[in-house]
XYZ file of C-alpha atoms in Angstrom:
545
model
C 127.363 86.985 121.976
C 126.561 87.433 125.696
C 129.406 88.671 127.856
C 129.332 85.542 129.981
C 129.844 83.366 126.859
C 132.815 85.458 125.826
C 134.298 85.151 129.290
C 133.666 81.417 129.227
C 135.390 81.069 125.855
C 138.465 82.879 127.111
C 138.564 80.660 130.168
C 138.361 77.571 127.978
C 141.404 78.827 126.059
C 143.233 79.494 129.311
C 142.411 75.966 130.465
C 143.967 74.578 127.273
C 140.736 72.964 126.096
C 140.468 74.980 122.867
C 142.540 77.449 120.834
C 141.617 80.909 119.531
C 140.607 79.693 116.057
C 138.261 77.101 117.522
C 136.672 79.759 119.723
C 136.112 82.109 116.789
C 134.429 79.332 114.762
C 132.254 78.430 117.744
C 131.254 82.086 118.255
C 129.989 82.309 114.669
C 127.995 79.069 115.048
C 126.614 80.270 118.395
C 125.321 83.485 116.800
C 123.753 81.544 113.946
C 121.996 78.893 116.042
C 121.440 80.935 119.244
C 122.896 77.989 121.172
C 125.284 78.546 124.131
C 128.879 78.426 123.057
C 129.766 75.516 125.344
C 127.051 73.397 123.691
C 128.367 74.342 120.257
C 131.851 73.212 121.281
C 130.570 69.866 122.577
C 128.350 69.278 119.529
C 131.243 69.967 117.177
C 133.407 67.618 119.299
C 135.967 70.366 119.840
C 135.605 69.503 123.541
C 134.249 66.215 124.870
C 131.100 66.338 126.980
C 133.058 64.917 129.931
C 135.750 67.588 129.700
C 133.163 70.343 129.372
C 131.171 69.013 132.285
C 134.268 68.928 134.492
C 135.261 72.433 133.439
C 131.821 73.916 134.100
C 131.589 72.112 137.412
C 134.868 73.560 138.645
C 134.202 76.973 137.169
C 130.676 77.371 138.549
C 130.946 75.299 141.702
C 128.216 72.817 140.741
C 128.866 69.141 141.473
C 128.697 66.621 138.609
C 126.489 63.550 139.039
C 126.010 60.433 136.928
C 122.226 60.348 136.740
C 122.269 56.839 135.257
C 123.373 55.569 138.663
C 120.562 57.331 140.530
C 117.476 55.543 141.796
C 114.780 58.212 141.807
C 111.830 57.803 144.178
C 108.474 58.160 142.343
C 107.218 60.276 145.242
C 110.026 62.764 144.587
C 109.145 62.860 140.868
C 105.620 63.964 141.805
C 107.016 67.176 143.333
C 107.742 68.554 139.863
C 105.077 68.295 137.169
C 105.961 67.006 133.726
C 105.525 70.264 131.780
C 107.761 72.213 134.151
C 110.448 69.504 134.181
C 110.546 69.241 130.382
C 110.383 72.994 129.666
C 112.913 73.992 132.326
C 115.031 70.851 131.860
C 115.194 69.920 135.494
C 114.732 66.469 137.077
C 114.186 65.984 140.837
C 116.587 63.420 142.352
C 115.993 63.199 146.094
C 114.944 65.275 149.098
C 116.659 65.561 152.477
C 115.021 67.732 155.127
C 114.110 70.969 153.304
C 116.586 70.556 150.430
C 115.601 69.130 147.036
C 118.429 67.843 144.834
C 117.825 68.289 141.098
C 119.655 67.470 137.883
C 120.279 70.161 135.267
C 122.285 70.228 132.049
C 122.563 74.011 131.504
C 124.465 75.636 134.388
C 124.287 79.060 132.745
C 120.509 79.088 132.801
C 119.369 78.804 136.415
C 115.888 80.215 135.829
C 114.309 76.796 136.262
C 116.140 76.240 139.555
C 115.144 79.672 140.856
C 111.508 79.179 139.835
C 111.400 75.753 141.454
C 112.812 77.206 144.661
C 109.974 79.731 144.690
C 107.276 77.170 143.808
C 108.265 74.570 146.408
C 109.499 77.021 149.048
C 112.588 74.939 149.787
C 116.319 74.948 149.124
C 117.292 73.581 145.705
C 120.670 71.902 145.238
C 121.503 71.532 141.522
C 123.742 68.807 140.110
C 125.249 68.999 136.641
C 124.611 66.083 134.250
C 125.195 65.380 130.580
C 122.518 66.557 128.156
C 121.808 63.058 126.874
C 121.534 61.726 130.433
C 118.983 64.406 131.307
C 116.974 63.573 128.185
C 116.841 59.900 129.213
C 115.948 60.796 132.815
C 113.063 62.993 131.631
C 111.870 60.152 129.428
C 112.145 57.570 132.217
C 110.603 59.665 134.994
C 107.759 61.175 133.006
C 107.037 58.389 130.546
C 103.710 57.344 132.064
C 100.492 59.055 131.077
C 99.783 60.335 134.570
C 103.171 62.031 134.718
C 104.211 60.173 137.864
C 106.892 58.150 136.155
C 108.776 55.082 137.342
C 105.711 52.865 137.329
C 105.967 49.115 136.816
C 105.729 48.220 133.165
C 102.381 46.576 132.552
C 101.645 48.112 129.167
C 101.930 46.143 125.960
C 104.789 48.261 124.714
C 108.248 46.844 125.245
C 109.866 50.282 125.148
C 113.134 50.950 126.922
C 111.843 53.457 129.481
C 109.279 50.970 130.803
C 111.986 48.351 131.446
C 114.336 50.906 133.009
C 111.470 52.085 135.199
C 110.642 48.537 136.241
C 114.206 47.745 137.341
C 114.580 51.127 139.041
C 111.307 50.673 140.871
C 112.328 47.238 142.153
C 115.693 48.479 143.438
C 114.267 51.716 144.808
C 111.558 49.878 146.736
C 114.109 47.416 148.131
C 116.276 50.269 149.393
C 113.269 51.991 150.955
C 112.364 48.777 152.789
C 115.961 48.282 154.048
C 116.385 45.064 152.067
C 119.814 43.450 151.881
C 119.006 41.233 148.883
C 116.619 41.219 145.922
C 115.516 37.870 144.445
C 113.946 37.711 140.978
C 112.825 34.124 140.439
C 111.110 32.813 137.266
C 108.428 30.156 137.695
C 106.603 28.259 134.951
C 103.855 30.857 134.487
C 104.741 33.635 136.918
C 107.636 35.761 138.096
C 108.387 35.940 141.822
C 109.994 38.947 143.514
C 111.300 38.673 147.075
C 113.225 41.050 149.344
C 115.396 39.838 152.226
C 114.663 42.214 155.104
C 116.293 41.702 158.500
C 117.413 38.252 157.359
C 113.978 36.980 156.251
C 112.575 36.834 152.696
C 109.309 38.685 151.985
C 107.302 38.355 148.762
C 106.508 41.547 146.857
C 104.467 42.350 143.743
C 106.460 41.218 140.726
C 106.461 42.455 137.113
C 104.464 40.325 134.650
C 106.109 37.088 133.488
C 106.548 38.318 129.913
C 108.896 41.070 131.116
C 111.323 38.588 132.674
C 113.874 38.426 129.846
C 113.800 42.193 129.292
C 114.361 42.847 133.023
C 117.247 40.360 133.122
C 118.806 41.973 130.028
C 118.604 45.418 131.629
C 120.296 44.123 134.789
C 123.000 42.439 132.689
C 123.665 45.629 130.718
C 124.241 47.794 133.805
C 126.296 44.976 135.402
C 128.598 44.644 132.340
C 127.532 41.043 131.771
C 126.995 39.150 128.519
C 123.317 39.551 127.621
C 123.566 36.793 125.002
C 124.881 34.194 127.457
C 122.063 32.340 129.241
C 123.599 28.913 129.794
C 126.121 29.548 132.573
C 126.199 31.543 135.851
C 127.435 35.126 135.659
C 128.522 37.552 138.377
C 128.845 41.314 138.097
C 127.724 44.527 139.686
C 127.064 48.228 139.390
C 126.862 51.349 141.494
C 123.765 53.445 142.144
C 122.793 56.511 144.109
C 119.616 56.533 146.169
C 119.040 59.904 147.765
C 122.365 60.849 149.301
C 123.464 57.208 149.672
C 126.030 55.531 147.428
C 125.158 51.846 147.053
C 127.030 48.991 145.411
C 124.856 46.294 143.853
C 126.437 42.831 143.540
C 124.645 40.762 140.914
C 124.593 36.978 140.581
C 122.673 35.248 137.762
C 122.156 31.507 137.396
C 120.269 29.515 134.738
C 117.279 27.563 136.086
C 114.574 25.342 134.597
C 112.283 28.293 133.777
C 114.860 30.964 132.963
C 117.577 32.982 134.619
C 117.364 33.629 138.360
C 118.840 36.870 139.742
C 119.975 37.810 143.229
C 121.143 41.382 143.832
C 122.967 42.161 147.096
C 122.694 45.819 148.183
C 125.729 47.235 149.997
C 125.668 50.743 151.398
C 129.370 51.604 151.181
C 128.845 54.916 152.964
C 127.371 53.227 156.058
C 129.361 53.824 159.221
C 130.600 50.722 161.094
C 128.693 50.238 164.323
C 130.101 50.769 167.762
C 130.362 47.644 169.901
C 127.637 48.987 172.204
C 125.126 49.031 169.318
C 125.542 45.406 168.257
C 123.768 43.734 171.183
C 126.451 42.845 173.737
C 125.520 42.771 177.408
C 127.730 45.060 179.493
C 129.496 42.137 181.181
C 130.209 40.354 177.883
C 131.311 43.587 176.220
C 133.825 44.298 178.997
C 135.358 40.840 178.531
C 135.456 41.186 174.739
C 137.026 44.651 174.869
C 139.707 43.321 177.194
C 140.314 40.466 174.765
C 140.749 42.691 171.701
C 142.983 45.146 173.543
C 145.823 42.609 173.296
C 148.788 43.586 171.136
C 149.038 40.145 169.511
C 147.089 36.936 169.006
C 144.023 35.857 167.044
C 140.401 36.806 167.682
C 137.920 34.616 165.807
C 134.253 35.345 165.067
C 132.199 32.319 164.024
C 128.729 31.646 162.697
C 126.914 30.776 159.461
C 126.684 33.051 156.414
C 124.580 36.115 157.166
C 125.122 36.030 160.921
C 126.795 39.457 161.060
C 130.411 38.336 161.497
C 131.878 41.017 159.246
C 129.885 43.760 160.974
C 131.278 42.619 164.328
C 134.814 42.648 162.930
C 134.357 46.190 161.600
C 133.000 47.325 164.964
C 135.962 45.653 166.670
C 138.426 47.483 164.423
C 136.550 50.704 165.079
C 137.041 50.101 168.813
C 140.811 49.432 168.728
C 141.683 51.996 166.053
C 144.151 54.774 166.840
C 146.586 57.022 164.980
C 149.419 54.944 166.402
C 148.259 51.710 164.770
C 148.491 50.575 161.160
C 145.379 48.551 160.283
C 145.151 46.516 157.063
C 142.261 44.302 155.958
C 141.892 41.573 153.328
C 138.239 41.057 152.398
C 135.922 39.348 149.941
C 134.089 41.594 149.354
C 134.950 44.942 150.939
C 131.534 45.718 152.416
C 132.226 49.083 154.074
C 134.859 51.722 153.430
C 136.974 52.366 156.529
C 138.771 55.686 156.647
C 141.173 54.387 159.311
C 142.353 51.230 157.493
C 143.945 50.108 154.242
C 141.555 47.619 152.609
C 142.402 44.927 150.052
C 139.797 43.222 147.858
C 140.432 39.528 147.168
C 140.700 38.821 143.430
C 141.125 35.153 142.580
C 141.364 35.952 138.840
C 144.841 37.388 139.431
C 145.684 34.945 142.263
C 145.106 37.535 144.995
C 143.763 35.121 147.606
C 143.472 35.564 151.367
C 146.765 33.700 151.805
C 148.636 35.616 149.097
C 147.299 38.937 150.317
C 148.248 38.119 153.900
C 151.832 37.408 152.877
C 152.097 40.820 151.207
C 150.380 42.629 154.089
C 153.071 41.436 156.516
C 155.636 43.459 154.530
C 153.662 46.670 155.137
C 154.380 46.942 158.861
C 150.842 46.314 160.167
C 149.844 46.339 163.825
C 146.367 44.920 163.270
C 145.258 42.651 160.431
C 141.738 41.603 159.517
C 141.377 38.516 157.310
C 137.828 38.197 156.001
C 137.763 34.409 156.416
C 140.116 31.548 157.219
C 139.135 29.012 154.564
C 142.131 26.706 154.327
C 145.335 25.483 155.963
C 147.531 27.994 154.133
C 145.570 31.040 155.304
C 145.300 29.653 158.854
C 149.040 28.951 158.989
C 150.024 32.473 157.857
C 147.495 34.047 160.254
C 148.995 32.115 163.160
C 152.534 33.037 162.123
C 151.400 36.670 162.013
C 150.013 36.424 165.541
C 153.221 34.773 166.800
C 155.310 37.639 165.412
C 153.434 40.337 167.327
C 150.359 41.148 165.237
C 146.741 41.250 166.375
C 144.695 39.262 163.842
C 140.913 39.309 163.449
C 139.205 36.704 161.287
C 136.126 34.496 160.846
C 135.392 30.789 160.649
C 132.261 28.919 159.576
C 131.453 26.915 162.725
C 128.200 26.616 164.646
C 129.586 27.568 168.051
C 132.715 28.941 169.703
C 134.301 25.668 170.973
C 134.079 24.109 167.491
C 136.467 26.792 166.162
C 139.351 25.136 168.028
C 138.703 21.686 166.584
C 138.144 23.218 163.124
C 141.687 24.664 163.141
C 143.090 21.347 164.345
C 141.209 19.547 161.556
C 142.792 21.942 159.051
C 146.179 20.603 160.111
C 147.385 23.367 162.436
C 149.538 22.050 165.299
C 147.742 22.062 168.657
C 150.507 24.000 170.429
C 150.220 26.789 167.837
C 146.442 27.025 168.283
C 146.797 27.069 172.081
C 149.442 29.798 172.027
C 147.740 32.094 169.484
C 143.969 32.082 170.032
C 142.888 34.763 172.505
C 139.184 34.060 172.231
C 136.303 33.007 169.994
C 132.993 34.791 169.569
C 130.079 32.820 168.097
C 127.059 34.847 167.027
C 123.681 34.908 165.325
C 121.405 37.749 164.233
C 117.876 37.878 165.592
C 115.197 40.306 164.493
C 114.376 43.087 166.950
C 110.762 43.678 167.944
C 109.208 46.866 166.605
C 109.008 49.185 169.641
C 105.849 50.819 168.274
C 103.616 47.752 168.181
C 105.075 44.927 170.280
C 102.574 43.365 172.679
C 103.270 42.216 176.241
C 102.179 38.788 177.459
C 102.940 36.645 180.521
C 104.378 33.143 180.680
C 105.637 30.860 183.444
C 109.418 31.020 183.720
C 109.555 27.200 183.660
C 107.571 27.128 180.427
C 109.818 29.771 178.860
C 112.936 27.725 179.621
C 111.229 24.584 178.327
C 110.240 26.310 175.076
C 113.860 27.298 174.531
C 115.088 23.770 175.241
C 117.063 24.937 178.279
C 117.607 22.509 181.155
C 118.502 25.205 183.700
C 116.476 25.493 186.860
C 113.587 27.957 186.609
C 111.023 29.258 189.085
C 107.279 28.669 188.900
C 106.529 32.366 188.474
C 105.117 34.648 185.808
C 107.505 36.630 183.625
C 106.671 39.239 180.999
C 107.754 38.690 177.413
C 106.664 40.351 174.171
C 105.293 39.131 170.874
C 105.250 40.639 167.388
C 102.095 42.361 166.165
C 102.812 44.527 163.109
C 102.188 48.125 162.088
C 102.956 50.569 159.261
C 106.339 51.496 160.740
C 107.573 47.914 160.511
C 105.695 47.102 157.286
C 103.399 44.848 159.338
C 106.166 42.351 160.136
C 106.322 43.123 163.861
C 110.098 43.530 163.633
C 112.444 46.383 162.801
C 116.194 45.877 162.624
C 118.416 43.115 163.968
C 120.786 42.571 166.860
C 123.279 39.913 167.837
C 123.107 37.103 170.341
C 126.548 35.905 171.394
C 128.580 33.072 172.860
C 131.975 34.368 174.002
C 134.734 31.894 174.842
C 137.839 33.452 176.364
C 140.804 31.121 176.322
C 141.949 30.033 179.792
C 144.818 27.797 180.980
C 142.373 24.862 181.208
C 141.075 25.439 177.650
C 144.663 25.730 176.417
C 145.496 22.372 178.022
C 142.481 20.770 176.366
C 143.565 22.251 173.029
C 147.089 20.856 173.465
C 145.642 17.410 174.142
C 143.396 17.726 171.058
C 140.225 17.338 173.104
C 136.855 17.092 171.373
C 134.562 20.062 170.865
C 132.201 18.636 173.522
C 134.982 18.518 176.117
C 136.067 22.065 175.270
C 132.433 23.234 175.402
C 131.868 21.679 178.829
C 135.000 23.340 180.234
C 134.040 26.671 178.665
C 130.595 26.548 180.329
C 132.250 25.741 183.647
C 134.476 28.771 183.106
C 131.490 31.102 182.665
C 130.731 31.010 178.934
C 127.037 31.743 178.241
C 125.394 29.691 175.495
C 123.726 31.344 172.503
C 120.205 30.467 173.635
C 120.835 31.766 177.155
C 122.010 35.067 175.690
C 118.881 35.001 173.536
C 116.812 34.409 176.692
C 118.169 37.610 178.222
C 117.120 39.526 175.083
C 113.625 37.978 175.306
C 113.237 39.046 178.932
C 114.375 42.564 177.998
C 111.524 42.736 175.473
C 113.913 42.976 172.516
C 113.010 39.798 170.619
C 110.811 36.691 170.739
C 111.161 33.012 171.617
C 110.462 32.044 168.006
C 113.240 34.325 166.735
C 115.839 32.893 169.114
C 114.850 29.334 168.178
C 114.989 30.256 164.473
C 118.601 31.425 164.560
C 120.094 29.438 167.471
């Protein structure tokens, strides 16, 4: 037996994973079969594959990875030909800069890693995976005849690798295109695939219709859903790794006339919350907002429809006011980003952990700042206001179309007007507009009067030419003309006059008029400033505001 095997066996005894008799039996089997002793121990079930993997990882300093959660780019697969991958038992995972990450299942035989390093002239970072996982990865990645792997299943065979490849390809392409959602929609004779990119759905090439049920079953399996149940909606999820990104996939399935419809929401949990400066605030508006959130108590509300970026703004706000001297606790549904400076609670209605119930418990944990994902009902609103009155700074969201309507929404919920007037520090209404691709946007001129008219603005405008930009499209923006999104905002800071109107239960129109008189800038006017800066288009502002 090689010296390293003997040393490994002794270390396994020292770790308490096996005893001396087990080692001696394994040594005899290793000599007979020529297999490494650690594989003999796993095969004989003397040590579980998970325990052995953890031991080898710690002993040899090689990180363990669950390859089943990895989305492998077909372009990365092409870097290593099929014969080499199969013979050396190495699967490429992803590439960052000059480092290629690969999966291996034999940490004591690094010849394949060393040879690959020489062949590709780059740094190789190995990850340790289970033997059966590597076998499946080799089958999935190199199943096609051309050796490229991960191609959409169009063959007649209904084999497992083709379905796995199809689902992986769909998710991998969505991640590459920065999609937030994947829609798989069955029609009578076709299957439709759409990605939501920067808030807008784009149609992509879909698998053939006959693969629909197999694709849905695969998604259900990895999401821990009932593959036999097709009559009722189901919700689940799974985790994947794409390159060096850890992504949560939230899955929702509903039965429709032509079969089950799937929407998968992609959440990059490792993404860093933005700074306030990156969201789209003008300097003047940002100064006012920062002053507002620097208060030690009160409620800050962010309003807008679903998908308008409210949660991102709240995260950026928390990131701005964070400090080692403050205890920050959030209650969310779902937790979209992991914050290293806050304690985060996931709402779970199955065990009666609602926003209201969670908020009650949070108050017993000595918080300075609380973020409530959404105020949905009277109970949550009442506890949030009580929290603000007792010296806490509370951030939350409401579903209203503009900032002034947030006041009347709370009053409609049943909150007393004097409580609303004394607690609300300010309301920020927002929308997300697509940002023009800087590589291909085209300048054009328009009369200022015409620009204001197009936006439905009644403000006075000069009869002069102004420069604006329109979308064109190029490879960098996938021919959409847009790349990324930014916010347009309506910031209402509470003033003595607005407080008086709140106390008198004034209408949203009256509050809006007073807010404009006090300097609040409407959403479309903020959008106009972004248009004149060459950041977005008239059509985009009209679409969202």
